[in-house]
């Protein structure tokens, strides 16, 4: 047996993956150019890829290898600017190949199989294969089925993994259908469903923070916590993604995946061992315990809205309905806030308020844990103001870190308290980007940061009835509009006000 090799990278020991061949479907698309190829180039430049590997870009566009190289070089240069390294590019480009073909033609997979076998011989990749689907979700089923039918999904001398981007389905039925298609060609242990939020350093830190410190976990429950807020706000609009976003909307785009994953990591029980299956089991248990939404009184738990025009970062921003490719009477929500209860022993009665939106005042992702007020305030005779309960905030991005507010006496003779902040800040640029991390994990066969079939289906089974309700023709009323560059619609504030709580300012 060959012992795994390690590289010391930014003071961490990182296992170098075994030799592999990676096929990227959708190689000329946006995701490939902006994320995947720059991430692979950098991994190779920094010595984190094995000596033997190669990448076969696959797409419909007819072009030769040199045109493909030019396209990828431009993408990598644009990402790295003055840090672009010609020598590192040449070493990377030597492993890049291209295959043009239709995604739904068996002949294309026959040709691809032949190219793969040739490349495996040339680059000596030991039969380890990864197929990465960076294509629109409408072609997932075709690609997966053809990989199965052509025999490419089988493992012979090495491993075969398939990585797919979100969204996995657009509701429960379509997610189940896609999972079944995946199951007919691959085993679950071969499937890597991406959620790039799980690869963010600060998101991974949630479990370390909770379970490697003795001082937080005893207080992490209904006895001490009043409520939790999870926020992922963005200042960007939908950019050039109207075709996808019009059908998806914020609940499919952000809640079913990223926000529910953050919720699971915040609320899950400690697994007995830090292993991918055990961690994923605990996350699924959280999803199973979420109280189903009462669709008849959905307004009590869900607020949806869409951005109108406004000013973002000092610049005029167009309304969603005026974005290129968006219908002028679109009802697609770009903002949602949602109240969730987790019906289990730890969280009974503790509301989790979730919110996400585009074109808000700033980009920010955080989890804030709000503690209960002290049971008896002995200072009440001497003090007139209410004292603010403690809050613990996990800042996911930007300004990654954790802070805790607690009360301290102001210097002086009078009894006078004020909240003070204890702040831990990472204050560094993270070594591996989210895509570098997930690509490495997929090469190394570590499924911890990937979503399992039952997890996907469970989140869809919670959200599908709510989506059906808000999208049904009976509930057709005009969508609430919020001005771009604000904190979102007033209704979201009301959702918490009814519970005598308020959102943390963005
Ligand atoms: C993607 C969504 O999954 O996440 C986008 O499709 C969103 O709409 C993006 O903008 C946010 O990711 P990040 O890493 O910029 O917070």
Coordinates of C-alpha atoms and ligand atoms in Angstrom, one line a residue, residues 35 166 196-197 200 232 234 236-237 241 244-245 253-254 257-258 358 363 365 397 434, ligand 1:
X35 CA -14.2 29.2 -9.5
X166 CA -26.6 22.8 -6.0
X196 CA -19.7 25.8 -0.8
X197 CA -20.8 27.3 2.5
X200 CA -15.8 28.1 4.5
X232 CA -26.8 35.8 5.1
X234 CA -25.8 40.2 0.1
X236 CA -25.2 42.2 -5.0
X237 CA -28.2 41.6 -7.1
X241 CA -28.3 34.8 -13.6
X244 CA -31.8 30.5 -13.1
X245 CA -32.9 33.0 -10.4
X253 CA -31.1 29.6 -3.8
X254 CA -30.1 30.2 -0.2
X257 CA -28.9 24.6 1.2
X258 CA -26.6 27.2 2.8
X358 CA -30.0 40.2 -2.2
X363 CA -22.8 41.6 2.6
X365 CA -23.1 36.2 7.1
X397 CA -18.0 36.6 6.5
X434 CA -14.0 27.3 -0.4
Ligands
LIG1 C1 -24.7 30.8 -4.2 C2 -26.0 31.5 -4.7 O1 -24.9 29.5 -3.9 O2 -24.2 31.5 -3.1 C3 -25.8 32.9 -5.0 O3 -26.5 30.8 -5.8 C4 -25.1 33.6 -3.8 O4 -27.0 33.5 -5.3 C5 -23.9 32.9 -3.4 O5 -24.8 34.9 -4.3 C6 -23.3 33.5 -2.1 O6 -22.1 32.9 -1.8 P1 -21.0 33.7 -1.0 O7 -19.9 32.7 -0.8 O8 -20.6 34.9 -1.9 O9 -21.6 34.2 0.3

